[in-house]
XYZ file of C-alpha atoms in Angstrom:
616
model
C -3.461 -5.352 -2.148
C -2.602 -6.579 0.480
C -2.405 -9.131 3.675
C -4.381 -9.482 6.880
C -4.104 -11.304 9.437
C -5.093 -12.062 13.159
C -5.361 -13.520 16.419
C -7.268 -13.795 19.819
C -5.322 -16.624 21.943
C -4.122 -17.281 25.526
C -0.397 -17.289 24.244
C 1.967 -15.204 22.227
C -0.061 -14.814 19.241
C 3.070 -12.674 17.606
C 5.135 -15.670 16.420
C 0.843 -17.179 14.310
C 1.298 -13.259 12.581
C 4.133 -13.338 11.910
C 3.992 -16.069 10.039
C 0.912 -15.874 7.975
C 2.627 -12.489 6.694
C 5.702 -14.093 5.395
C 2.200 -16.651 3.795
C 0.773 -13.110 3.228
C 3.481 -11.597 1.770
C 2.851 -12.547 -2.168
C -0.307 -10.347 -1.799
C 1.958 -6.811 -0.875
C 5.617 -6.209 0.336
C 6.066 -2.224 0.287
C 5.831 -2.882 3.823
C 4.582 -5.140 6.918
C 3.300 -3.891 10.327
C 1.909 -5.460 14.235
C -0.296 -4.248 17.069
C -1.099 -6.390 19.526
C -2.295 -6.903 23.262
C -1.997 -8.079 26.658
C -5.328 -8.837 28.629
C -6.707 -11.114 30.635
C -10.281 -13.005 28.564
C -13.527 -13.204 29.425
C -14.899 -9.786 30.408
C -13.701 -6.855 28.935
C -10.681 -5.679 30.138
C -8.279 -3.323 29.485
C -4.560 -3.483 27.364
C -2.123 -1.221 25.980
C -1.333 -1.693 22.527
C 2.524 -1.821 21.413
C 2.378 -0.950 17.640
C 5.834 -2.064 15.085
C 6.317 -1.077 11.466
C 8.937 -1.536 9.296
C 9.649 -1.038 5.208
C 10.988 -3.429 3.129
C 9.782 -7.255 3.596
C 8.128 -8.772 6.305
C 11.902 -10.154 7.602
C 12.768 -6.959 8.740
C 9.357 -6.583 10.831
C 10.370 -10.078 12.169
C 13.984 -8.689 12.960
C 12.664 -5.930 14.874
C 9.737 -8.281 16.599
C 12.545 -10.039 18.107
C 14.708 -7.366 18.960
C 12.597 -5.291 20.854
C 10.486 -8.825 22.317
C 7.144 -8.023 21.251
C 4.773 -10.184 22.541
C 0.576 -10.121 22.718
C -2.818 -12.201 22.968
C -4.374 -10.209 21.315
C -3.456 -8.567 17.438
C -3.216 -7.923 14.372
C -0.716 -7.731 11.558
C -0.690 -6.375 7.348
C 1.645 -6.779 4.563
C 1.933 -4.079 2.738
C 0.948 -3.337 -1.413
C 0.786 1.162 -1.523
C -2.573 2.114 -2.836
C -2.968 5.425 -1.239
C 0.677 7.025 -0.106
C 3.832 6.221 -1.143
C 5.936 2.283 0.380
C 6.942 4.433 4.561
C 6.476 3.988 7.576
C 4.201 6.650 7.918
C 2.018 4.433 5.495
C 2.102 1.467 6.754
C -0.317 0.020 8.549
C -1.928 -0.699 11.106
C -2.899 2.570 11.201
C -4.010 3.369 15.235
C -6.434 6.499 16.944
C -6.497 7.029 20.341
C -5.460 2.813 20.977
C -7.545 2.027 18.127
C -5.502 -0.240 15.595
C -6.894 -1.488 12.607
C -5.866 -3.545 9.227
C -7.419 -2.750 5.331
C -7.050 -4.949 2.308
C -8.992 -3.380 -0.291
C -9.268 0.850 -1.358
C -11.922 3.030 0.898
C -13.242 5.510 -1.989
C -14.793 7.862 0.067
C -12.348 8.611 1.973
C -11.596 12.089 0.777
C -15.087 13.379 2.649
C -14.497 10.907 5.774
C -11.535 12.673 6.211
C -12.920 15.810 6.280
C -16.037 15.304 8.424
C -13.214 13.578 10.773
C -10.461 16.462 10.751
C -13.731 18.958 11.441
C -13.929 16.666 14.757
C -10.820 17.585 15.649
C -8.339 14.574 14.574
C -5.273 14.842 12.999
C -3.847 12.305 9.980
C -0.021 10.661 9.914
C -0.136 9.069 7.236
C -1.530 9.430 3.107
C -3.618 6.246 3.706
C -6.682 6.046 3.225
C -7.382 3.539 5.862
C -6.743 5.705 8.914
C -9.708 7.375 7.568
C -11.229 4.372 9.262
C -9.196 4.002 12.263
C -10.412 7.860 13.512
C -14.277 6.443 12.357
C -13.542 3.254 14.798
C -12.264 5.327 17.973
C -15.132 7.979 17.021
C -18.208 5.475 16.991
C -16.595 3.725 20.142
C -16.056 6.631 22.412
C -19.893 7.721 22.275
C -20.525 3.899 23.593
C -21.039 0.818 23.132
C -18.606 -2.354 22.282
C -15.718 -2.664 20.095
C -17.873 -4.641 17.363
C -20.784 -1.827 16.968
C -17.996 0.634 16.806
C -17.324 -0.794 13.721
C -20.522 -1.965 12.099
C -21.473 1.433 12.218
C -18.467 1.979 10.975
C -18.302 -0.088 8.316
C -22.057 1.150 7.554
C -20.296 5.141 6.493
C -17.692 3.616 4.065
C -17.645 3.230 0.101
C -14.782 0.928 -1.794
C -13.862 -2.692 -0.807
C -12.679 -3.391 2.428
C -11.257 -6.135 4.344
C -10.755 -4.932 8.390
C -9.548 -6.253 11.823
C -9.540 -4.143 14.380
C -8.454 -4.511 17.932
C -8.666 -1.984 20.513
C -6.819 -1.131 24.424
C -10.472 -0.574 26.201
C -11.315 -4.065 25.004
C -8.270 -7.340 25.173
C -10.596 -9.636 24.858
C -11.412 -9.579 21.237
C -10.813 -8.710 17.557
C -13.843 -7.378 15.545
C -13.489 -8.239 11.652
C -15.971 -6.857 8.609
C -15.343 -7.942 4.500
C -16.495 -5.929 1.555
C -15.604 -6.483 -1.885
C -12.001 -8.217 -0.476
C -11.438 -11.557 0.494
C -11.038 -12.813 5.124
C -11.715 -15.986 6.686
C -11.516 -17.247 10.133
C -9.958 -19.929 11.416
C -11.018 -21.421 14.104
C -8.484 -23.477 16.419
C -8.541 -24.667 20.351
C -9.503 -22.059 22.980
C -8.194 -19.399 19.960
C -9.428 -17.869 16.726
C -8.451 -16.470 13.718
C -8.127 -14.326 10.991
C -7.143 -14.200 7.705
C -7.141 -12.685 3.756
C -6.429 -17.013 2.624
C -5.839 -19.493 4.217
C -2.564 -19.956 3.778
C -1.587 -17.883 5.813
C -3.410 -19.592 8.774
C -2.142 -23.319 8.108
C 0.047 -23.032 10.509
C -2.359 -23.186 13.047
C -5.857 -24.245 11.811
C -7.836 -25.865 8.603
C -10.870 -25.681 9.962
C -12.321 -22.021 8.279
C -15.466 -20.031 7.940
C -14.855 -17.920 4.573
C -17.590 -14.520 5.328
C -19.847 -12.708 3.291
C -20.474 -9.474 1.939
C -21.002 -7.108 4.377
C -20.359 -9.893 7.189
C -19.244 -8.535 10.273
C -17.304 -10.931 13.421
C -16.407 -11.021 16.566
C -13.347 -13.224 17.388
C -13.189 -13.856 20.887
C -11.189 -17.133 23.562
C -14.653 -17.859 23.343
C -15.731 -18.435 19.239
C -16.828 -16.240 16.823
C -20.285 -13.795 16.517
C -20.956 -13.256 12.731
C -23.343 -10.594 11.251
C -24.596 -10.405 8.284
C -24.735 -7.036 6.157
C -28.570 -6.953 7.272
C -27.648 -6.958 11.228
C -28.871 -10.554 11.513
C -27.213 -13.366 13.487
C -26.141 -15.520 11.052
C -23.958 -19.388 11.346
C -21.246 -19.540 8.194
C -20.520 -23.493 6.669
C -16.862 -24.652 8.511
C -15.119 -26.172 5.732
C -11.810 -27.943 6.061
C -9.255 -26.784 4.000
C -6.884 -28.699 2.479
C -3.680 -26.921 2.010
C -1.021 -28.057 3.276
C 1.769 -26.612 5.004
C 4.736 -28.221 2.331
C 2.890 -27.084 -0.288
C 2.935 -23.335 0.743
C 7.207 -24.657 1.226
C 9.727 -24.084 -0.763
C 10.933 -27.511 -0.273
C 14.531 -27.965 -2.725
C 13.609 -25.305 -5.163
C 14.992 -22.106 -5.606
C 12.410 -19.703 -5.420
C 8.161 -20.358 -6.065
C 8.118 -20.053 -9.441
C 10.323 -22.528 -10.656
C 8.682 -24.902 -7.673
C 5.595 -23.956 -9.411
C 5.879 -24.003 -12.928
C 7.002 -27.885 -12.111
C 4.122 -28.412 -10.612
C 2.689 -27.531 -13.614
C 2.414 -31.283 -14.856
C 0.681 -32.390 -11.135
C -1.885 -29.452 -11.285
C -2.287 -30.389 -14.723
C -3.861 -33.935 -13.542
C -4.715 -32.892 -10.500
C -7.829 -30.595 -12.865
C -7.890 -32.999 -15.384
C -8.646 -36.202 -12.697
C -12.414 -36.016 -13.532
C -12.107 -36.655 -17.077
C -9.361 -38.747 -18.562
C -10.201 -42.354 -17.085
C -13.496 -42.025 -18.894
C -14.825 -41.961 -22.784
C -17.382 -39.164 -22.839
C -17.745 -35.452 -20.974
C -19.888 -34.570 -19.137
C -21.009 -31.219 -19.260
C -22.045 -31.704 -15.420
C -18.110 -31.021 -15.026
C -19.598 -27.405 -14.733
C -22.534 -27.831 -12.546
C -25.819 -29.215 -11.566
C -27.673 -26.707 -14.613
C -24.940 -26.891 -17.410
C -27.277 -29.390 -19.059
C -29.974 -26.805 -19.328
C -27.724 -23.979 -19.196
C -25.155 -24.974 -21.787
C -28.686 -26.629 -24.555
C -29.695 -22.180 -24.400
C -26.673 -20.364 -24.682
C -25.898 -19.510 -28.856
C -22.454 -17.366 -27.405
C -19.341 -16.903 -24.989
C -18.122 -13.911 -23.577
C -14.838 -14.523 -21.225
C -13.692 -11.795 -18.896
C -10.465 -11.823 -17.569
C -7.661 -9.773 -16.907
C -3.209 -9.735 -17.143
C -2.763 -13.740 -17.327
C -6.193 -15.276 -17.398
C -7.176 -12.613 -20.297
C -4.065 -14.542 -21.907
C -6.099 -17.992 -20.536
C -9.738 -16.699 -22.361
C -7.843 -14.726 -25.680
C -6.434 -19.343 -26.511
C -9.997 -19.999 -24.722
C -11.384 -18.275 -28.121
C -9.613 -20.576 -31.006
C -11.156 -23.415 -29.359
C -15.150 -22.799 -28.740
C -15.133 -21.285 -32.386
C -13.048 -23.694 -33.562
C -14.571 -26.727 -32.676
C -17.716 -25.498 -30.894
C -18.781 -22.874 -33.511
C -20.419 -21.020 -30.896
C -19.164 -17.243 -30.779
C -17.020 -15.801 -29.014
C -16.094 -12.801 -27.215
C -12.503 -12.237 -25.265
C -12.630 -9.176 -22.935
C -10.273 -7.514 -20.827
C -11.750 -6.795 -17.038
C -11.001 -2.966 -16.069
C -12.476 -2.305 -19.826
C -14.983 -3.593 -20.329
C -17.954 -1.479 -17.501
C -16.241 1.243 -19.106
C -17.496 1.250 -22.544
C -20.974 0.606 -24.312
C -20.854 -2.906 -25.305
C -24.002 -4.336 -26.941
C -25.401 -7.567 -24.256
C -26.645 -10.822 -26.111
C -28.051 -12.351 -22.709
C -28.161 -15.313 -24.219
C -24.411 -15.436 -24.567
C -22.818 -17.627 -21.451
C -20.085 -16.058 -19.412
C -17.319 -16.618 -18.125
C -15.019 -14.836 -15.669
C -11.572 -16.312 -14.966
C -9.047 -15.434 -12.465
C -6.804 -18.154 -10.623
C -7.974 -16.000 -6.002
C -11.315 -15.361 -7.882
C -10.887 -12.351 -5.985
C -9.668 -9.940 -8.875
C -11.653 -6.788 -8.881
C -11.662 -6.271 -12.090
C -13.203 -9.446 -13.246
C -15.834 -8.998 -10.162
C -16.918 -5.700 -11.296
C -17.014 -6.441 -14.534
C -19.156 -10.234 -13.953
C -21.939 -7.652 -11.777
C -21.850 -4.887 -14.657
C -22.478 -7.931 -17.950
C -25.562 -9.209 -15.366
C -26.001 -5.492 -15.098
C -26.744 -5.985 -18.439
C -29.249 -8.881 -18.684
C -26.835 -11.880 -19.003
C -28.009 -14.839 -16.900
C -25.789 -17.554 -17.692
C -22.322 -16.916 -15.651
C -19.765 -20.603 -15.078
C -16.105 -18.970 -13.459
C -13.156 -21.401 -13.478
C -11.127 -20.674 -10.558
C -8.418 -22.108 -8.839
C -10.170 -20.713 -4.773
C -13.857 -22.934 -4.340
C -15.245 -20.683 -1.838
C -14.299 -16.950 -3.583
C -16.267 -14.063 -4.622
C -16.879 -14.900 -7.957
C -17.329 -18.911 -7.666
C -20.008 -18.044 -5.185
C -21.188 -15.102 -7.666
C -21.790 -17.803 -10.904
C -24.242 -20.563 -10.802
C -21.377 -22.452 -13.115
C -17.900 -23.243 -11.254
C -14.829 -25.052 -12.563
C -11.683 -25.401 -9.506
C -8.377 -25.654 -11.371
C -6.722 -27.982 -8.723
C -3.530 -25.602 -9.219
C -3.201 -25.685 -5.114
C -1.683 -22.462 -3.906
C 0.230 -20.365 -6.142
C 2.752 -18.617 -4.571
C 4.662 -16.511 -6.952
C 3.057 -13.530 -8.170
C 3.587 -13.944 -12.209
C 1.172 -17.079 -12.378
C 2.448 -19.959 -13.884
C 0.579 -23.169 -12.967
C -2.305 -21.273 -12.457
C -2.501 -20.485 -16.030
C -1.705 -23.960 -17.688
C -4.731 -24.937 -15.071
C -6.753 -23.094 -16.810
C -6.306 -23.956 -20.501
C -7.156 -27.105 -19.540
C -10.157 -26.405 -18.137
C -11.386 -24.075 -20.916
C -9.887 -26.891 -23.669
C -12.495 -29.298 -21.341
C -15.184 -26.379 -22.043
C -14.387 -26.662 -26.003
C -14.966 -30.295 -26.033
C -18.309 -30.125 -24.063
C -20.123 -27.697 -26.214
C -18.978 -29.270 -29.272
C -19.649 -32.552 -28.155
C -23.585 -30.646 -26.960
C -23.585 -28.757 -30.588
C -22.879 -32.327 -32.339
C -19.404 -30.740 -33.663
C -17.887 -33.573 -31.837
C -17.644 -36.460 -33.104
C -17.613 -39.897 -30.679
C -14.389 -41.298 -32.231
C -12.747 -37.589 -31.560
C -13.717 -37.270 -27.993
C -11.764 -40.851 -26.870
C -9.072 -39.379 -28.944
C -8.884 -35.340 -27.762
C -9.617 -37.489 -24.423
C -6.485 -40.068 -24.290
C -4.686 -37.005 -25.483
C -5.974 -34.931 -22.427
C -4.479 -38.609 -20.333
C -1.459 -37.643 -22.038
C -0.743 -34.279 -20.896
C 0.456 -34.527 -17.593
C 3.866 -35.942 -19.452
C 4.209 -34.784 -22.134
C 4.657 -31.889 -19.758
C 7.088 -33.285 -17.751
C 8.666 -33.508 -21.200
C 9.129 -30.351 -22.157
C 10.444 -28.993 -18.627
C 13.341 -31.130 -19.706
C 14.497 -29.059 -22.157
C 15.592 -26.490 -19.266
C 19.152 -26.350 -19.547
C 18.668 -25.013 -23.477
C 16.597 -22.667 -22.234
C 19.095 -21.504 -18.889
C 21.706 -21.273 -22.701
C 18.887 -19.080 -24.054
C 19.216 -16.985 -21.139
C 22.509 -15.813 -20.713
C 22.052 -13.971 -23.519
C 18.761 -12.376 -23.257
C 19.389 -10.813 -19.640
C 21.845 -8.549 -21.186
C 19.156 -7.000 -23.579
C 16.100 -4.696 -22.543
C 13.506 -5.046 -25.411
C 12.761 -8.017 -27.449
C 10.391 -9.442 -29.020
C 7.359 -12.175 -29.252
C 5.815 -13.870 -32.366
C 3.285 -16.874 -32.416
C 0.107 -17.391 -35.262
C -3.042 -18.604 -35.172
C -4.867 -19.631 -31.330
C 0.276 -19.735 -30.384
C -0.259 -15.788 -30.402
C -1.709 -15.630 -26.831
C 1.002 -17.784 -25.544
C 3.749 -15.084 -27.153
C 1.896 -12.372 -25.264
C 1.838 -14.805 -22.006
C 5.722 -15.294 -22.631
C 6.132 -11.328 -22.889
C 4.479 -11.463 -20.034
C 6.140 -13.051 -17.607
C 9.839 -12.320 -19.171
C 8.216 -8.402 -18.411
C 7.068 -8.830 -14.953
C 10.208 -10.773 -13.380
C 13.115 -9.409 -15.291
C 11.686 -6.092 -16.440
C 13.070 -6.435 -20.477
C 11.089 -4.688 -21.827
C 8.619 -7.371 -24.154
C 6.154 -6.978 -26.468
C 3.900 -9.392 -29.008
C 2.548 -10.103 -32.174
C 1.479 -11.816 -34.708
C 3.496 -12.673 -36.976
C 2.624 -11.598 -39.941
C 2.422 -8.608 -38.511
C 5.231 -8.049 -38.173
C 5.927 -5.646 -41.840
C 2.848 -3.121 -40.791
C 5.279 -1.837 -38.063
C 8.141 -3.904 -35.987
C 10.213 -4.844 -38.293
C 12.089 -1.373 -37.662
C 12.282 -2.574 -34.327
C 14.607 -5.656 -35.359
C 18.684 -5.704 -35.258
C 21.045 -7.487 -34.184
C 19.836 -6.172 -30.250
C 16.512 -7.801 -30.632
C 16.509 -11.445 -29.661
C 13.037 -12.394 -31.205
C 11.691 -15.908 -29.943
C 8.734 -17.328 -32.128
C 6.731 -20.375 -31.377
C 6.917 -22.800 -34.072
C 4.212 -25.359 -33.751
C 4.384 -28.061 -36.763
C 0.893 -26.894 -37.388
C -1.154 -25.466 -40.834
C 0.749 -22.233 -39.820
C 4.038 -23.219 -40.554
C 5.608 -22.628 -44.040
C 3.925 -18.622 -42.952
C 5.613 -18.925 -40.041
C 9.135 -19.482 -41.647
C 8.198 -16.664 -44.288
C 7.889 -14.044 -41.149
C 11.342 -15.521 -39.478
C 13.333 -14.931 -42.509
C 12.226 -11.302 -42.376
C 14.069 -11.016 -39.038
C 16.847 -13.070 -40.272
C 18.083 -11.242 -42.605
C 17.235 -7.645 -41.011
C 20.180 -8.706 -38.735
C 17.688 -10.280 -35.388
C 19.032 -12.818 -33.548
C 15.395 -15.515 -33.515
C 15.080 -18.322 -30.657
C 12.428 -20.236 -32.274
C 10.869 -23.113 -29.940
C 9.540 -25.938 -32.441
C 7.998 -29.145 -32.875
C 9.493 -32.581 -33.163
C 8.895 -32.446 -36.647
C 9.247 -29.196 -37.737
C 12.026 -28.898 -40.107
C 13.661 -25.667 -38.901
C 17.451 -25.982 -38.291
C 19.754 -22.970 -35.859
C 22.146 -21.416 -37.662
C 23.797 -18.655 -37.297
C 21.616 -15.916 -35.470
C 19.208 -18.869 -35.705
C 18.588 -20.488 -32.017
C 16.506 -23.640 -32.030
C 15.039 -25.642 -29.228
C 12.340 -28.504 -30.175
C 10.059 -29.482 -27.825
C 7.427 -33.116 -28.115
C 5.874 -33.880 -30.907
C 2.961 -31.504 -33.055
C 0.493 -32.088 -29.556
C -3.050 -30.775 -32.038
C -5.211 -28.951 -30.465
C -3.094 -29.037 -26.304
C 0.450 -27.702 -28.435
C -1.049 -24.127 -26.869
C -0.342 -25.788 -23.243
C 3.203 -27.317 -23.986
C 4.665 -23.958 -25.378
C 4.022 -22.377 -23.052
C 6.519 -24.343 -20.070
C 9.711 -22.874 -22.097
C 8.160 -18.864 -21.639
C 8.225 -19.699 -17.891
C 11.296 -20.934 -18.108
C 13.286 -18.117 -20.009
C 11.346 -14.917 -17.668
C 12.518 -16.981 -14.847
C 16.441 -18.260 -15.662
C 16.716 -14.623 -17.151
C 15.558 -13.253 -14.080
C 18.024 -14.826 -12.133
C 21.219 -13.932 -14.042
C 19.891 -9.940 -13.967
C 19.197 -10.590 -10.065
C 16.095 -9.422 -9.837
C 13.433 -11.384 -6.895
C 11.084 -13.604 -8.779
C 8.376 -14.145 -6.585
C 8.536 -10.952 -5.632
C 8.411 -8.144 -8.135
C 8.814 -4.657 -7.691
C 5.526 -3.126 -7.906
C 3.245 -5.630 -8.822
C 1.113 -8.287 -5.810
C -0.452 -11.693 -6.561
C -4.055 -11.720 -6.108
C -5.515 -8.049 -8.018
C -8.461 -7.428 -5.128
C -8.306 -3.218 -5.457
C -9.624 -1.773 -9.043
């Protein structure tokens, strides 16, 4: 779970590489490094490799580069989230072997075997990483003769695992070589200069013309262009896409943190996601792909595969799909699904949910489902050229825009918007959604961005709660029915960025164990919409009050829950019906954000975490 960037140009690429790293830092921030060469271009030319590495953030590396006057016309750079080897300068990328330098995102599963083979050849290892074997392996093949492109291709053929790599060598300062398998990598095309990166945000400063590499691709980048070979060694032309990403989309603007910015971008992100339906009178299955009519007519079940926040979105979707469409729905944690003996239903629709579309566990889970005979796949994702999107016959793009903060916010609410659309489409196809009810729900979707904007106005009230939360070490979150997964998401957000231990429970489960934790030092957050379970929830809240617990209740306007000593209430909007979970997400995000601010944690880059989990 790292970020890589590379460049070949006639100008100094160090500022380009460092800016790329800044935009990729959400992918890892244990350490950072850069390696550059200077040389004449055209025919192969030699250069002198200069490498700088530092622990901590990209800003430290940039300061070091400035102090040492680092410059070069060819280079690679890396920001790291540690997997093999503790965060340290010796483990930071780029790794070097006899003038060959490499950066890597992913995990090499056979690194122990490769390490032994390379040590037998006389190679000495200076780090604890799996990546260093790539540098030595490329060097060994290059020393045997041929080009860097050929050496990299022969090297990756020996690797087992997931990787996106970029490689340069002192013996040829005219090009860099990249390869990918199981980790994202794209090329950026400039005018007389070319680039590579883990995602488009790293290159928005220099180009919007990008090529997304396929699994097994290996590419050579020079001033004159790019050359791509597929996994079989065949020359291929990958399509050029014009990225819609802008520099403004990945800048903070007036906000203090990206998480805060992304929380407040949710009305617009949801509006963009729903743009194709809010002016319609009826929903079309083709929102999910040209084959959706045919596929949806054949399914008799739904299997949702996801991790983390996306898993919580899937849990909400189960309530919608079963209640609205009457279709059995199972939700699996992707990292667990393929390690148990499940009972496959080939007629079930497999839905993968992911912000990045590159989540390693979810990709592996989808491949496992296919191996069991599942033939209908739909991906709900925020990245149009991601691995999950390419692997699925059906897809829905959430249009959340870039999400830089590690703790997901607008990706979650746009996933929920997409999933409620899916439930409505499936219900309509099965005759369970009348035309009148369909128009009513479309009207509610049309109003949803405005309702989200209204809920954001409670921020000042949430700040008051955050003062007390910042002093606590533990918290409980309660919800009933479809709001229980929202309570889980609220607990996750608080854990992720404030480091306060938090757990979520269905409110009815309090008396089955968690109530033992309740005392005056245990804040209890409850989601209290004015739905059919409200009276049941009130009884659960009373169980907390009589035991001295401090209650923080998020209620609808008509919930008839009044503030009192030990009972704090914030009212949102009128009850939003099936869309209520989306609205109740917002205050929980704000609570986590402001509690983290009070505690002085790094909101956008919480310890031990990274944004795109591209390793298992």
